[in-house]
Amino acid sequence: MKANWIVLAGTLVLASACSVLMGQEKEDRTLLSQQQMTAIINEVSGERAMHHVQELVPYQFVRPTSEYQSHFREAEAMARMAKEYGFSNVAIEDYPTGQTWQPTVGELWTSSPKNSKIYDIHDIPESLASTNANGDISGDLVSVGQGAAADFAGKDVKGKFVLSLAPSGLAAIYGRAAAAGAIGVVGISAIGAGDRAVDYPNAVVWTTVVAQPNTAAWAVSPKVARELETMLNRGQKVTMRSITKSEQVPNKQEIVHAEIPGDGSTTQEVAIGGHLFESYIKQGANDDSSGCALTLEIGRAYLKLIAEGKLPRPKRTINFQWVQEISGTNAWFNAHPDKQKVIIGDLNFDMEALRLSQSRSFWILQRTPDTFPSYINDIAQSPMEYIAEVSRERVRYRATGYGASQPVESPNGSTDAFYIKVDKHYGSSDHVTYMQHGIPAVMFITWPDMWYHSSQDTPDKQDPTQYKRAAAVGTASLMALASGTDEMAARILSENIGRGLARMGESHTKGLGYMADATDAASLTDGYKEARIAVLHQAEVEKGVVTSASVLWTNADSGKQKTSAFLPLIDQRATELLSEVKAAYQLQALQRGVPAAEPVMTAQEKEAANLMVEGVARPGGLGGPGGGGGGGQRGAAPTGPQLPQEMNAEFAILLGKHKTALEIRDFLSGEFTPLPLADLMAVLHARETAGTVKLTVKAETPAKTGKAGKRASK
């Protein structure tokens, strides 16, 4: 009886566990089977990824000039490990780009009030901002406060060093100081300000300054800057001494490339990677040796699971790219123009595996911008949410015991929660470069990063558990992207359709909020207009997402036929949501005792609807699909009126889309929050005056129905 009872009890427990797993199978689904996800979770190793990053940047160092004559240590390490793991076609590619400077000696001292070495670049490589500086120079220190032009007024800085605590960056302050005859600048950087300066006062943030002969620029920590300022405030004479030596060396783009080959059934390929370099002076365990270490582990695990028969061999060849950020990706595409034609998607990993609780961070998926709607976002979001769900304790499953249903943790890692966030597009990494080549791409990134671009971006801040979780997400995403089967194409399309409905619901909720927040009849009518714009905008984005998925079918024409069938259904969704928006408008009007009049176009809107906007090409171009950095284009910032910073990257792209001013305004309002038309027109007219935008009145055409008619009748 006792033995039989034990058997029966065990059977009941097993049945209960299976019941829970069956429930989770429905809820915690991804594009892969649960069996495949479990195989991935079991194989990916946070420890191996940590080992990779420790091979790449065990500590920050002054690069010997000999590396410029051969290969950099990081490139050789990546290539060696990729070969050992069984990657194919592993190669280090070099593309010469002229000459650059590499510091070999750098010391910053105070000669008075006491003789003390503050920094040596062999201790803190980031401290020397002017990497082209040469000389042994000394001078008294003068504080210029925030370093603005007014702060220099009345101060004799000729032949002296200036101290600035401005978080606006050293380059501008150095320019003012050098123009006034100063021989050196000592200051902090913007990224080292704010909470980071309080929590990590000893961090020195990497920055670069092109110095004139016999001058130098030094980046110091907030603590050192305050100590120097305190001495000056006490009336002490502070004398600085800078000893620097830099050598000119041959510059290059160095790229490590490796592959997991497809089965030969398709010419399509995919890409994954991170930037191995971000300037050769600055090194960072998190930014971005971590992305390279992680994607190397993703490839290793994928190859092993294929060999064991736990995952199918991909049909699409996978390109692993470990590059100099942005410029290296461009160099590779320039050298391999055929790749732009065959790569259909890219997964970019930039800054991974920080200890999230220690850095107060989230692991974030940055989606493609609305100007580049794509199927690829949902490929990445699906396993990301799965790993987050199975990694947390869910009280509704506690009948079988407390804890996560499928813990994703490493032996030497933390048990931190897996804080994730799916966010809007932000640029400033290699995913933008892929989009500028017409290839959809997403970025995974950890933010905030308390040690970003600083002397404290070292491996001890990283967490094998977060590496393991990110590797599980990356491997699952990569398998779905590289699969190449019609079955997976249909699954991805279904994911796009389902998640697209949720995104349309979010735009609907946003629009309803505009009306709920109205304070009078005029703002209620404006809220109604903005609600319609939000819904219509998202509907167009979702149609773009579905259309983009056609490339996933083995027969592209068949894919177009299959995806196009859903476009009118999305329009139907939008029509239904607009009906709800109208009903909510009428309810809000009734509650306020005002008429629910249908809005009409204002004179300003009519004028904007008739004004074509074209960007004028200039050095650096207008961006292209996917835009530039998160804050707009690289290079000199435009002067005059500005849009909200989060809109600038999309605005730069829209300038090349042959749209009217009103269409640009509605697009930005739909993607973000309502943008006053007057604000946009002020920016457009200012840029027209500057010669970067051309505004032309449309030729009159007969009235027509359709999208424009919808906008006019609101």
PDB file of N, CA and C in Angstrom, residues 556-600:
ATOM      1  N   ALA A 556       9.018  34.711 -54.002  1.00  0.00           N
ATOM      2  CA  ALA A 556       8.665  36.075 -53.614  1.00  0.00           C
ATOM      3  C   ALA A 556       7.292  36.480 -54.129  1.00  0.00           C
ATOM      4  N   ASP A 557       6.954  36.067 -55.346  1.00  0.00           N
ATOM      5  CA  ASP A 557       5.638  36.423 -55.891  1.00  0.00           C
ATOM      6  C   ASP A 557       4.525  35.779 -55.074  1.00  0.00           C
ATOM      7  N   SER A 558       4.751  34.545 -54.667  1.00  0.00           N
ATOM      8  CA  SER A 558       3.777  33.872 -53.813  1.00  0.00           C
ATOM      9  C   SER A 558       3.646  34.596 -52.479  1.00  0.00           C
ATOM     10  N   GLY A 559       4.775  35.050 -51.949  1.00  0.00           N
ATOM     11  CA  GLY A 559       4.754  35.780 -50.693  1.00  0.00           C
ATOM     12  C   GLY A 559       3.966  37.070 -50.801  1.00  0.00           C
ATOM     13  N   LYS A 560       4.132  37.782 -51.909  1.00  0.00           N
ATOM     14  CA  LYS A 560       3.384  39.029 -52.098  1.00  0.00           C
ATOM     15  C   LYS A 560       1.888  38.759 -52.165  1.00  0.00           C
ATOM     16  N   GLN A 561       1.535  37.684 -52.825  1.00  0.00           N
ATOM     17  CA  GLN A 561       0.120  37.334 -52.951  1.00  0.00           C
ATOM     18  C   GLN A 561      -0.478  37.002 -51.588  1.00  0.00           C
ATOM     19  N   LYS A 562       0.272  36.259 -50.785  1.00  0.00           N
ATOM     20  CA  LYS A 562      -0.227  35.852 -49.472  1.00  0.00           C
ATOM     21  C   LYS A 562      -0.348  37.049 -48.523  1.00  0.00           C
ATOM     22  N   THR A 563       0.649  37.918 -48.526  1.00  0.00           N
ATOM     23  CA  THR A 563       0.611  39.045 -47.587  1.00  0.00           C
ATOM     24  C   THR A 563      -0.398  40.105 -48.012  1.00  0.00           C
ATOM     25  N   SER A 564      -0.565  40.300 -49.306  1.00  0.00           N
ATOM     26  CA  SER A 564      -1.473  41.352 -49.773  1.00  0.00           C
ATOM     27  C   SER A 564      -2.919  41.083 -49.375  1.00  0.00           C
ATOM     28  N   ALA A 565      -3.258  39.838 -49.138  1.00  0.00           N
ATOM     29  CA  ALA A 565      -4.630  39.503 -48.757  1.00  0.00           C
ATOM     30  C   ALA A 565      -5.016  40.115 -47.409  1.00  0.00           C
ATOM     31  N   PHE A 566      -4.009  40.466 -46.597  1.00  0.00           N
ATOM     32  CA  PHE A 566      -4.295  40.998 -45.267  1.00  0.00           C
ATOM     33  C   PHE A 566      -4.418  42.519 -45.246  1.00  0.00           C
ATOM     34  N   LEU A 567      -4.008  43.186 -46.319  1.00  0.00           N
ATOM     35  CA  LEU A 567      -4.010  44.645 -46.306  1.00  0.00           C
ATOM     36  C   LEU A 567      -5.410  45.233 -46.165  1.00  0.00           C
ATOM     37  N   PRO A 568      -6.402  44.754 -46.932  1.00  0.00           N
ATOM     38  CA  PRO A 568      -7.751  45.311 -46.732  1.00  0.00           C
ATOM     39  C   PRO A 568      -8.326  44.980 -45.348  1.00  0.00           C
ATOM     40  N   LEU A 569      -7.877  43.885 -44.765  1.00  0.00           N
ATOM     41  CA  LEU A 569      -8.353  43.540 -43.427  1.00  0.00           C
ATOM     42  C   LEU A 569      -7.821  44.527 -42.389  1.00  0.00           C
ATOM     43  N   ILE A 570      -6.594  45.007 -42.599  1.00  0.00           N
ATOM     44  CA  ILE A 570      -6.042  46.022 -41.699  1.00  0.00           C
ATOM     45  C   ILE A 570      -6.809  47.323 -41.852  1.00  0.00           C
ATOM     46  N   ASP A 571      -7.184  47.653 -43.087  1.00  0.00           N
ATOM     47  CA  ASP A 571      -8.015  48.843 -43.297  1.00  0.00           C
ATOM     48  C   ASP A 571      -9.355  48.709 -42.573  1.00  0.00           C
ATOM     49  N   GLN A 572      -9.899  47.497 -42.579  1.00  0.00           N
ATOM     50  CA  GLN A 572     -11.164  47.275 -41.864  1.00  0.00           C
ATOM     51  C   GLN A 572     -10.985  47.501 -40.363  1.00  0.00           C
ATOM     52  N   ARG A 573      -9.859  47.011 -39.832  1.00  0.00           N
ATOM     53  CA  ARG A 573      -9.568  47.251 -38.412  1.00  0.00           C
ATOM     54  C   ARG A 573      -9.559  48.753 -38.129  1.00  0.00           C
ATOM     55  N   ALA A 574      -8.863  49.493 -38.989  1.00  0.00           N
ATOM     56  CA  ALA A 574      -8.747  50.931 -38.785  1.00  0.00           C
ATOM     57  C   ALA A 574     -10.120  51.595 -38.819  1.00  0.00           C
ATOM     58  N   THR A 575     -10.962  51.165 -39.750  1.00  0.00           N
ATOM     59  CA  THR A 575     -12.305  51.740 -39.854  1.00  0.00           C
ATOM     60  C   THR A 575     -13.092  51.499 -38.574  1.00  0.00           C
ATOM     61  N   GLU A 576     -12.974  50.292 -38.023  1.00  0.00           N
ATOM     62  CA  GLU A 576     -13.677  49.985 -36.780  1.00  0.00           C
ATOM     63  C   GLU A 576     -13.147  50.815 -35.612  1.00  0.00           C
ATOM     64  N   LEU A 577     -11.839  50.985 -35.561  1.00  0.00           N
ATOM     65  CA  LEU A 577     -11.260  51.788 -34.494  1.00  0.00           C
ATOM     66  C   LEU A 577     -11.667  53.256 -34.630  1.00  0.00           C
ATOM     67  N   LEU A 578     -11.731  53.733 -35.864  1.00  0.00           N
ATOM     68  CA  LEU A 578     -12.146  55.117 -36.085  1.00  0.00           C
ATOM     69  C   LEU A 578     -13.599  55.327 -35.662  1.00  0.00           C
ATOM     70  N   SER A 579     -14.411  54.302 -35.835  1.00  0.00           N
ATOM     71  CA  SER A 579     -15.803  54.400 -35.383  1.00  0.00           C
ATOM     72  C   SER A 579     -15.853  54.531 -33.869  1.00  0.00           C
ATOM     73  N   GLU A 580     -14.997  53.799 -33.180  1.00  0.00           N
ATOM     74  CA  GLU A 580     -14.929  53.912 -31.725  1.00  0.00           C
ATOM     75  C   GLU A 580     -14.395  55.284 -31.310  1.00  0.00           C
ATOM     76  N   VAL A 581     -13.413  55.784 -32.056  1.00  0.00           N
ATOM     77  CA  VAL A 581     -12.885  57.118 -31.775  1.00  0.00           C
ATOM     78  C   VAL A 581     -13.994  58.156 -31.884  1.00  0.00           C
ATOM     79  N   LYS A 582     -14.800  58.035 -32.933  1.00  0.00           N
ATOM     80  CA  LYS A 582     -15.893  58.989 -33.128  1.00  0.00           C
ATOM     81  C   LYS A 582     -16.919  58.886 -31.998  1.00  0.00           C
ATOM     82  N   ALA A 583     -17.253  57.663 -31.610  1.00  0.00           N
ATOM     83  CA  ALA A 583     -18.211  57.476 -30.518  1.00  0.00           C
ATOM     84  C   ALA A 583     -17.671  58.071 -29.219  1.00  0.00           C
ATOM     85  N   ALA A 584     -16.371  57.888 -28.964  1.00  0.00           N
ATOM     86  CA  ALA A 584     -15.760  58.450 -27.764  1.00  0.00           C
ATOM     87  C   ALA A 584     -15.766  59.975 -27.827  1.00  0.00           C
ATOM     88  N   TYR A 585     -15.551  60.513 -29.015  1.00  0.00           N
ATOM     89  CA  TYR A 585     -15.592  61.969 -29.209  1.00  0.00           C
ATOM     90  C   TYR A 585     -16.980  62.507 -28.881  1.00  0.00           C
ATOM     91  N   GLN A 586     -17.979  61.821 -29.368  1.00  0.00           N
ATOM     92  CA  GLN A 586     -19.351  62.258 -29.113  1.00  0.00           C
ATOM     93  C   GLN A 586     -19.679  62.176 -27.624  1.00  0.00           C
ATOM     94  N   LEU A 587     -19.202  61.129 -26.956  1.00  0.00           N
ATOM     95  CA  LEU A 587     -19.422  60.999 -25.522  1.00  0.00           C
ATOM     96  C   LEU A 587     -18.724  62.128 -24.755  1.00  0.00           C
ATOM     97  N   GLN A 588     -17.484  62.410 -25.102  1.00  0.00           N
ATOM     98  CA  GLN A 588     -16.752  63.472 -24.428  1.00  0.00           C
ATOM     99  C   GLN A 588     -17.424  64.826 -24.646  1.00  0.00           C
ATOM    100  N   ALA A 589     -17.919  65.038 -25.859  1.00  0.00           N
ATOM    101  CA  ALA A 589     -18.610  66.300 -26.150  1.00  0.00           C
ATOM    102  C   ALA A 589     -19.892  66.413 -25.323  1.00  0.00           C
ATOM    103  N   LEU A 590     -20.611  65.300 -25.237  1.00  0.00           N
ATOM    104  CA  LEU A 590     -21.849  65.292 -24.470  1.00  0.00           C
ATOM    105  C   LEU A 590     -21.568  65.615 -23.003  1.00  0.00           C
ATOM    106  N   GLN A 591     -20.542  65.016 -22.449  1.00  0.00           N
ATOM    107  CA  GLN A 591     -20.199  65.255 -21.049  1.00  0.00           C
ATOM    108  C   GLN A 591     -19.810  66.705 -20.796  1.00  0.00           C
ATOM    109  N   ARG A 592     -19.232  67.340 -21.800  1.00  0.00           N
ATOM    110  CA  ARG A 592     -18.788  68.721 -21.639  1.00  0.00           C
ATOM    111  C   ARG A 592     -19.853  69.733 -22.072  1.00  0.00           C
ATOM    112  N   GLY A 593     -20.947  69.225 -22.657  1.00  0.00           N
ATOM    113  CA  GLY A 593     -22.008  70.112 -23.105  1.00  0.00           C
ATOM    114  C   GLY A 593     -21.622  70.961 -24.291  1.00  0.00           C
ATOM    115  N   VAL A 594     -20.779  70.384 -25.185  1.00  0.00           N
ATOM    116  CA  VAL A 594     -20.360  71.113 -26.386  1.00  0.00           C
ATOM    117  C   VAL A 594     -20.740  70.283 -27.599  1.00  0.00           C
ATOM    118  N   PRO A 595     -20.888  70.897 -28.777  1.00  0.00           N
ATOM    119  CA  PRO A 595     -21.247  70.132 -29.975  1.00  0.00           C
ATOM    120  C   PRO A 595     -20.093  69.249 -30.436  1.00  0.00           C
ATOM    121  N   ALA A 596     -20.428  68.066 -30.945  1.00  0.00           N
ATOM    122  CA  ALA A 596     -19.422  67.149 -31.490  1.00  0.00           C
ATOM    123  C   ALA A 596     -19.310  67.387 -32.988  1.00  0.00           C
ATOM    124  N   ALA A 597     -18.917  68.599 -33.340  1.00  0.00           N
ATOM    125  CA  ALA A 597     -18.844  68.976 -34.757  1.00  0.00           C
ATOM    126  C   ALA A 597     -17.661  68.292 -35.419  1.00  0.00           C
ATOM    127  N   GLU A 598     -17.851  67.894 -36.657  1.00  0.00           N
ATOM    128  CA  GLU A 598     -16.752  67.308 -37.416  1.00  0.00           C
ATOM    129  C   GLU A 598     -15.749  68.418 -37.749  1.00  0.00           C
ATOM    130  N   PRO A 599     -14.486  68.226 -37.426  1.00  0.00           N
ATOM    131  CA  PRO A 599     -13.490  69.275 -37.677  1.00  0.00           C
ATOM    132  C   PRO A 599     -13.234  69.458 -39.168  1.00  0.00           C
ATOM    133  N   VAL A 600     -12.821  70.632 -39.523  1.00  0.00           N
ATOM    134  CA  VAL A 600     -12.461  70.941 -40.911  1.00  0.00           C
ATOM    135  C   VAL A 600     -11.018  71.416 -40.941  1.00  0.00           C
TER     136      VAL A 600
END
